[in-house]
Coordinates of C-alpha atoms and ligand atoms in Angstrom, one line a residue:
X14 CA 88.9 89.1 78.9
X15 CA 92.1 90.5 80.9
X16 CA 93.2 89.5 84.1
X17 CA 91.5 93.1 85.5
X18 CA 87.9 92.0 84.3
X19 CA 88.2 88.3 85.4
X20 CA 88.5 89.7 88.6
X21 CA 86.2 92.3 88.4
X22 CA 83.9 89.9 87.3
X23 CA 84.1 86.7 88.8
X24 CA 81.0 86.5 91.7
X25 CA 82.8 86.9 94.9
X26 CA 81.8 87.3 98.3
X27 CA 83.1 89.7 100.9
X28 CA 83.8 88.5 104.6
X29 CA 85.6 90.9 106.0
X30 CA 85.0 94.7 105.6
X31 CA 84.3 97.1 108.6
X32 CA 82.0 99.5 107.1
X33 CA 82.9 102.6 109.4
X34 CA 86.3 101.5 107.2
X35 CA 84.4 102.5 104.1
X36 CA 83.7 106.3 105.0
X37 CA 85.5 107.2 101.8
X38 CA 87.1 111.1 102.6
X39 CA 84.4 113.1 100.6
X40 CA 81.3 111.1 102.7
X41 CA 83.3 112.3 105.9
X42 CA 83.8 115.8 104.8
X43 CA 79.9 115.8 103.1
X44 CA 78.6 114.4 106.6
X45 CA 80.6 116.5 109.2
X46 CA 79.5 119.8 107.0
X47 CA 75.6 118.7 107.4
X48 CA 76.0 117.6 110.8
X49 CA 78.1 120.6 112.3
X50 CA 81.4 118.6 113.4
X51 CA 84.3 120.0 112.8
X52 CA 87.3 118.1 111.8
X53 CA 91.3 118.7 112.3
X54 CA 91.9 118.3 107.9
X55 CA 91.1 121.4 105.7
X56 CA 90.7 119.1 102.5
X57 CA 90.1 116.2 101.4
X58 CA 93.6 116.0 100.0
X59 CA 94.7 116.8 103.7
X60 CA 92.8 113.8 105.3
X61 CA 94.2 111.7 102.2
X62 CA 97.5 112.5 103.3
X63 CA 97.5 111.4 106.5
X64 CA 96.3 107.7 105.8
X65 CA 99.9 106.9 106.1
X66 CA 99.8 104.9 109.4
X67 CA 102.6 102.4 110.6
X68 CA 100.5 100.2 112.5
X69 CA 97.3 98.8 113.4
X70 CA 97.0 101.4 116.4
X71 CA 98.0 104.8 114.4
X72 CA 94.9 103.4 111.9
X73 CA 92.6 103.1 114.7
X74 CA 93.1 106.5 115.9
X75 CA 92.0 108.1 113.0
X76 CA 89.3 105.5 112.2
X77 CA 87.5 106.2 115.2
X78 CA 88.2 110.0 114.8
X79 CA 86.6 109.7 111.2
X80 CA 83.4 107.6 112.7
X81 CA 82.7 110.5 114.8
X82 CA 81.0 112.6 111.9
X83 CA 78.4 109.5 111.8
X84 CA 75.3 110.9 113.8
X85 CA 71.5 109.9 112.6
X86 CA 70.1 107.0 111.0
X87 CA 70.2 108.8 107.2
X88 CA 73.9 108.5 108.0
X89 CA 74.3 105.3 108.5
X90 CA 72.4 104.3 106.0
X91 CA 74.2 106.5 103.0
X92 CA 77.6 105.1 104.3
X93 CA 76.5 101.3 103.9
X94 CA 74.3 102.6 100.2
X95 CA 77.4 103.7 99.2
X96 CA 79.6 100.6 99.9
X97 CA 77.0 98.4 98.0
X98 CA 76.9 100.8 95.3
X99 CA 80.8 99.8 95.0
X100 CA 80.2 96.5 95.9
X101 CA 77.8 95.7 93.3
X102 CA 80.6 97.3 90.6
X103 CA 82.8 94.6 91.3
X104 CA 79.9 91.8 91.6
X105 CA 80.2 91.2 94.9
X106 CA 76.9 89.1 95.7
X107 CA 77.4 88.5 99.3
X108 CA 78.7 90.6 102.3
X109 CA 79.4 90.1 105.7
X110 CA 79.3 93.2 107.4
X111 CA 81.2 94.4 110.7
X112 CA 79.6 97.2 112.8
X113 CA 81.4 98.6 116.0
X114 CA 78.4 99.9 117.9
X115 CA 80.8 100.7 121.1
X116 CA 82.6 103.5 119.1
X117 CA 79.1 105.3 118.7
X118 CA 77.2 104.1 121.7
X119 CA 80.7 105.9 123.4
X120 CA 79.3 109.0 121.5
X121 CA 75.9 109.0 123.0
X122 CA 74.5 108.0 119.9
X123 CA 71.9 105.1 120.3
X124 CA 72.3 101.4 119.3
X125 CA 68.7 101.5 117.6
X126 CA 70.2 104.3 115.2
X127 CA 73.3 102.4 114.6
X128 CA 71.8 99.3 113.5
X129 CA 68.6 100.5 111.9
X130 CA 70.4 102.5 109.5
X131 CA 72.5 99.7 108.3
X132 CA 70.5 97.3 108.3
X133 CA 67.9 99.0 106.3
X134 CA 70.3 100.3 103.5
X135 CA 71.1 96.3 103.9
X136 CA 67.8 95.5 102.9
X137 CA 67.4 97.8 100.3
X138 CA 70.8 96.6 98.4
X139 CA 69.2 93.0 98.7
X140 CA 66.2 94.0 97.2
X141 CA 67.3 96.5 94.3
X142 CA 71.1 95.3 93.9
X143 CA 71.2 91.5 94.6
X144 CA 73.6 91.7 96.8
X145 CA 72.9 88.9 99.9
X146 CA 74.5 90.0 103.3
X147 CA 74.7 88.9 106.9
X148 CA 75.7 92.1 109.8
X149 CA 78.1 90.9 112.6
X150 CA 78.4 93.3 115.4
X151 CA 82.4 93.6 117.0
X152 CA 83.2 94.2 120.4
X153 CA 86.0 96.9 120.6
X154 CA 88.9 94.4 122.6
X155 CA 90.8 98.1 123.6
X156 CA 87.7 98.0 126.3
X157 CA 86.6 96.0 129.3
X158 CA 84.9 92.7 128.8
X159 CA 81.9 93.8 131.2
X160 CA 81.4 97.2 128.2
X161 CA 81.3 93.9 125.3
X162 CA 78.5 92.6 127.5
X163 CA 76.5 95.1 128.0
X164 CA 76.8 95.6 124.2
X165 CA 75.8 91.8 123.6
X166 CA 72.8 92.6 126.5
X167 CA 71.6 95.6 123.9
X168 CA 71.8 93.8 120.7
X169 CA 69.7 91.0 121.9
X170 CA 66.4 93.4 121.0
X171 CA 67.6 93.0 117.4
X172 CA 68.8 89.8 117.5
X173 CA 66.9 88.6 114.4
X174 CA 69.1 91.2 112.6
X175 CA 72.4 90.2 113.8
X176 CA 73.9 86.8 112.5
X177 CA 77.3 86.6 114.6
X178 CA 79.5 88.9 116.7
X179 CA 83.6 89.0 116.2
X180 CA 86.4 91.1 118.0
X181 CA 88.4 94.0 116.7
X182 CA 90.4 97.0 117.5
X183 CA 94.0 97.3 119.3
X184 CA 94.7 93.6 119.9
X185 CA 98.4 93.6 121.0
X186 CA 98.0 93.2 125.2
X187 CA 94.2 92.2 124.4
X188 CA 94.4 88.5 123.7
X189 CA 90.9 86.7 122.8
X190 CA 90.9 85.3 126.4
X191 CA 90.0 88.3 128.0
X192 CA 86.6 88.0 126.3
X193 CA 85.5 84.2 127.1
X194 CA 82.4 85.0 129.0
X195 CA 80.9 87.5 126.8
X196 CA 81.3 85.1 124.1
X197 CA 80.0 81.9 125.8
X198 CA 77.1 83.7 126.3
X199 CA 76.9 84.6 122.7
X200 CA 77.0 81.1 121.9
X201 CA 74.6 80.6 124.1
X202 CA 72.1 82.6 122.1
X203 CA 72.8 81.8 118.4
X204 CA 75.2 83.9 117.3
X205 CA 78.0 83.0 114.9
X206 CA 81.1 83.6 116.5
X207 CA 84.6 85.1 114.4
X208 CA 87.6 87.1 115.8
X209 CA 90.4 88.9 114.4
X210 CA 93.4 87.1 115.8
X211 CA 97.4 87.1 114.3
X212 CA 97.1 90.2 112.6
X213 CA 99.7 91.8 114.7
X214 CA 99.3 89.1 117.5
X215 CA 101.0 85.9 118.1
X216 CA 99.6 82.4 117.3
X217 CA 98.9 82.1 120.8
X218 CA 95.7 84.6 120.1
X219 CA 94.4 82.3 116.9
X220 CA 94.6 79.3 119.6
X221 CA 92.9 81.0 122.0
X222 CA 90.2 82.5 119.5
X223 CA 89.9 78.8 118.4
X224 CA 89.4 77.4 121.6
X225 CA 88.2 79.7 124.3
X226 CA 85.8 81.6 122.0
X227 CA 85.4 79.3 119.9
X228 CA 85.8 81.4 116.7
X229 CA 84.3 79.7 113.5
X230 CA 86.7 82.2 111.2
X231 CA 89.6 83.9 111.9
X232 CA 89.8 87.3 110.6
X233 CA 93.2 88.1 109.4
X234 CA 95.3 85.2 110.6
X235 CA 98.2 86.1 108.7
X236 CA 100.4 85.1 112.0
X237 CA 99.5 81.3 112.1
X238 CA 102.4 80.3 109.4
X239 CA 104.9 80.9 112.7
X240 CA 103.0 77.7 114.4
X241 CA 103.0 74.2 112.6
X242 CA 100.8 72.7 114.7
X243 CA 98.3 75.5 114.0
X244 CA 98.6 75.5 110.4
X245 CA 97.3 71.8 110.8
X246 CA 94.5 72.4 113.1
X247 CA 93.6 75.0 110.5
X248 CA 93.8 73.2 107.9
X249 CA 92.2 70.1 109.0
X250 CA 89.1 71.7 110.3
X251 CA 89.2 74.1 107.4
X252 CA 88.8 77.0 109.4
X253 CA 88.6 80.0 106.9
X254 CA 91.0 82.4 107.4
X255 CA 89.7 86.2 105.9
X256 CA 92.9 87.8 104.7
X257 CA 93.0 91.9 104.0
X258 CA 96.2 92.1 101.9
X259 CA 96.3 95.9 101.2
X260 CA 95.5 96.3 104.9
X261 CA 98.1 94.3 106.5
X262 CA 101.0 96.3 104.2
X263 CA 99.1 99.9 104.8
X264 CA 100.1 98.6 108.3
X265 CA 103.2 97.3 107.7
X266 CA 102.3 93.9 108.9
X267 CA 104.5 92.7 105.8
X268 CA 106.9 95.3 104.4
X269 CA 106.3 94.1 100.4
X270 CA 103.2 92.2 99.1
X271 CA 105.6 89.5 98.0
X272 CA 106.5 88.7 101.7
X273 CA 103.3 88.4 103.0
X274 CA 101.9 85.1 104.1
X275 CA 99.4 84.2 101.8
X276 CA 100.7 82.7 98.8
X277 CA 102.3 79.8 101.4
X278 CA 99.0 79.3 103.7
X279 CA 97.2 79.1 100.7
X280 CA 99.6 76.7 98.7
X281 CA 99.2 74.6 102.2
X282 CA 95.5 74.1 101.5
X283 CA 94.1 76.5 104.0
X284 CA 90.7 78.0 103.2
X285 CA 91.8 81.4 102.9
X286 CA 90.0 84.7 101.7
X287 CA 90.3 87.7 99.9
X288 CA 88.9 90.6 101.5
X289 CA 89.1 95.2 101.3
X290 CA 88.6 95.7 105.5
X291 CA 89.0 99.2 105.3
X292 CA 88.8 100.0 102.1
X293 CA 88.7 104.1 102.4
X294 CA 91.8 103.9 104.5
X295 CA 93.7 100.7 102.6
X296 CA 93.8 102.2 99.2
X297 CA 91.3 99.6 97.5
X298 CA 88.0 97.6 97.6
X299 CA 87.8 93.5 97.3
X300 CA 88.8 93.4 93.3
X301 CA 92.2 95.7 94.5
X302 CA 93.0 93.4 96.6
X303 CA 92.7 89.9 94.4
X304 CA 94.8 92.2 92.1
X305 CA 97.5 93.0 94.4
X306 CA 98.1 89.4 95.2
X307 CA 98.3 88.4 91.6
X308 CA 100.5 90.9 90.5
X309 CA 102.8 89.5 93.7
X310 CA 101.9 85.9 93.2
X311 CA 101.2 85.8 89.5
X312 CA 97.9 83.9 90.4
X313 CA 96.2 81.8 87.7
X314 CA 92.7 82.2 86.7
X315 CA 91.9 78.5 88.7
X316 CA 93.5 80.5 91.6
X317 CA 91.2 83.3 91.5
X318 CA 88.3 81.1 91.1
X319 CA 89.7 78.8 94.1
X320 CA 89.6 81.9 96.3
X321 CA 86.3 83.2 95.2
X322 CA 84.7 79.5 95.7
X323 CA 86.2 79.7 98.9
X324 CA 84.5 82.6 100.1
X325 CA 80.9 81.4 99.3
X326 CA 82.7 78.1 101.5
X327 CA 83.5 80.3 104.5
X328 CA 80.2 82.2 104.3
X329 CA 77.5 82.0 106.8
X330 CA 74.8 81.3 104.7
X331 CA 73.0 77.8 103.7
X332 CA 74.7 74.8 101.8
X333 CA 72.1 75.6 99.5
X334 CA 73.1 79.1 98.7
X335 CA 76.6 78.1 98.7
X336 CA 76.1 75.7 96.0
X337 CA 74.4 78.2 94.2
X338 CA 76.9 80.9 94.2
X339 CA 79.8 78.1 93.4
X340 CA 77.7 77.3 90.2
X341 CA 77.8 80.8 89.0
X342 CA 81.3 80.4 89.3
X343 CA 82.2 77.6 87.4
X344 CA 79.4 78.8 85.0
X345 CA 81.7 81.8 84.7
X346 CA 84.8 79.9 84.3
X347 CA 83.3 77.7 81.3
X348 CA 82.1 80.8 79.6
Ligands
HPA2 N1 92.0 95.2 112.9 C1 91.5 95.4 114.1 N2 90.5 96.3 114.3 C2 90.0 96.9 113.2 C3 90.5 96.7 112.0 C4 91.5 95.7 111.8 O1 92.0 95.4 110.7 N3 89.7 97.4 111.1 C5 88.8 98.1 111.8 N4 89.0 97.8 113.1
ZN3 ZN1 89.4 94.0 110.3

């Protein structure tokens, strides 16, 4: 078996992946076309072309421009079918979903569409693919605290569906502290609790993630190699880290693969993860993304496996399903 199919094959599980970043460019021209919305590209070539971005904000602008063609339930539940269609091709077993229900709630479209139609396409990829999954809603951090709590006030109808709630969006001038109260009171009803923090931002945000909202997982986290006493905190708590290689160079976070921080935090013990984010837009689902690093890294098979161990570790799901999963693994491994 090559180096291609190890990957491909090896179960994995997949932490971080918005799935508004999954509306590949033929599902947004398909959906705007039934839905009446008309778009600025003439071809899919055209919208291709502009997925050149040179940060996380010129991403976000045409992320949430691309959402917008997302209207009814059927929607929503075709875009997350379709992820788990690819998902299961690269036996991916368990996902943890973001949603964003701010950037359609903005639109006037109704939280009970949103959620309905993910969560039941969710459902159905448990049932007929396999594939486990947990949803975790994301406040938008480019907005007010008081907007993330009347979101948190809406999702508590579907609670049962909803297993934790992170932070995303713009988060340069929109540190983790700005959010404390909406998150204590997450805690305070059940919810897992992760944040992206030093993707573009400074330590200072992973601190402040760790201890004012006290995040379980930092998404991204690439930053923390500039702070040695945070490298140690994370590592001695083993706070999983969910690292988006593609992503952070599509948004020139790290100029070349070969500079980006991952080989070292993970050399240093950290429990770090592989992960697509937004794949449509980053040129590559989870399996792209293992491959990038070891054509960068020339990672070794027990490297591969580490990392895929390590995100049944950092998943929110049972010791007992953990185990599970980790057994596949090393059954893999000794095949
Ligand atoms: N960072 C912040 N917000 C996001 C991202 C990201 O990588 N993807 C989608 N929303
Ligand atoms: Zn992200």
């Amino acid at each position: 078996m090559d180096m291609n199919q190890f990957i491909q094959n090896i179960p994995k599980a997949e932490l971080h992946l918005h799935i508004e970043g999954t509306l590949e460019p033929e599902t947004l021209f398909r959906l705007a076309k039934r839905n009446g919305i008309r778009i600025k590209f003439n071809s899919v070539e055209e919208l291709r072309q502009a997925y050149q971005f040179n940060n996380l904000q010129s991403f976000l602008d045409i992320y949430y421009e691309g959402a917008g063609v997302l209207q009814n339930e059927s929607d929503f539940y075709e875009l997350t079918w379709e992820y788990l269609l690819k998902a299961k091709e690269q036996n991916v077993r368990h996902v943890e979903i973001f949603f964003d229900p701010q950037t359609h709630t903005a639109r006037g479209i109704a939280f009970e569409t949103v959620i309905d139609g993910i969560y039941s396409a969710l459902a159905d990829g448990s049932r007929d693919l396999n594939i486990s999954f947990c949803l975790i809603m994301c406040f938008l951090r480019h907005l007010p605290e008081s907007e993330a709590m009347k979101t948190l006030v809406q999702a508590l109808d579907f609670k049962e569906k909803i297993m934790g709630v992170g932070l995303d969006s713009s988060e340069t001038g929109h540190p983790p502290s700005k959010f404390m109260g909406v998150f204590e009171k997450a805690r305070e009803e059940g919810f897992r609790i992760v944040a992206h923090a030093g993707e573009e931002g400074p330590p200072e945000y992973i601190w402040e993630a760790l201890q004012g909202l006290k995040a379980q997982r930092i998404d991204h986290g690439v930053r923390a190699l500039e702070d040695t006493a945070l490298i140690n905190e994370l590592k001695r708590r083993q706070i999983p880290l969910t690292v988006c290689p593609l992503s952070n160079i599509k948004l020139c976070v790290f100029k070349n693969m070969r500079d980006h921080s991952f080989k070292t935090l993970f050399d240093q013990g950290l429990c770090v993860t592989v992960n697509s984010d937004d794949p449509a837009y980053f040129g590559g689902y989870v399996v792209e993304n293992y491959l990038a690093l070891q054509d960068a890294f020339q990672l070794t098979r027990n490297d591969i496996a580490q990392l895929a161990i390590n995100s049944f570790n950092a998943a929110f799901i049972s010791q007992d399903k953990k185990e599970k999963f980790i057994d596949q693994i090393k059954k893999f491994m000794a095949e």
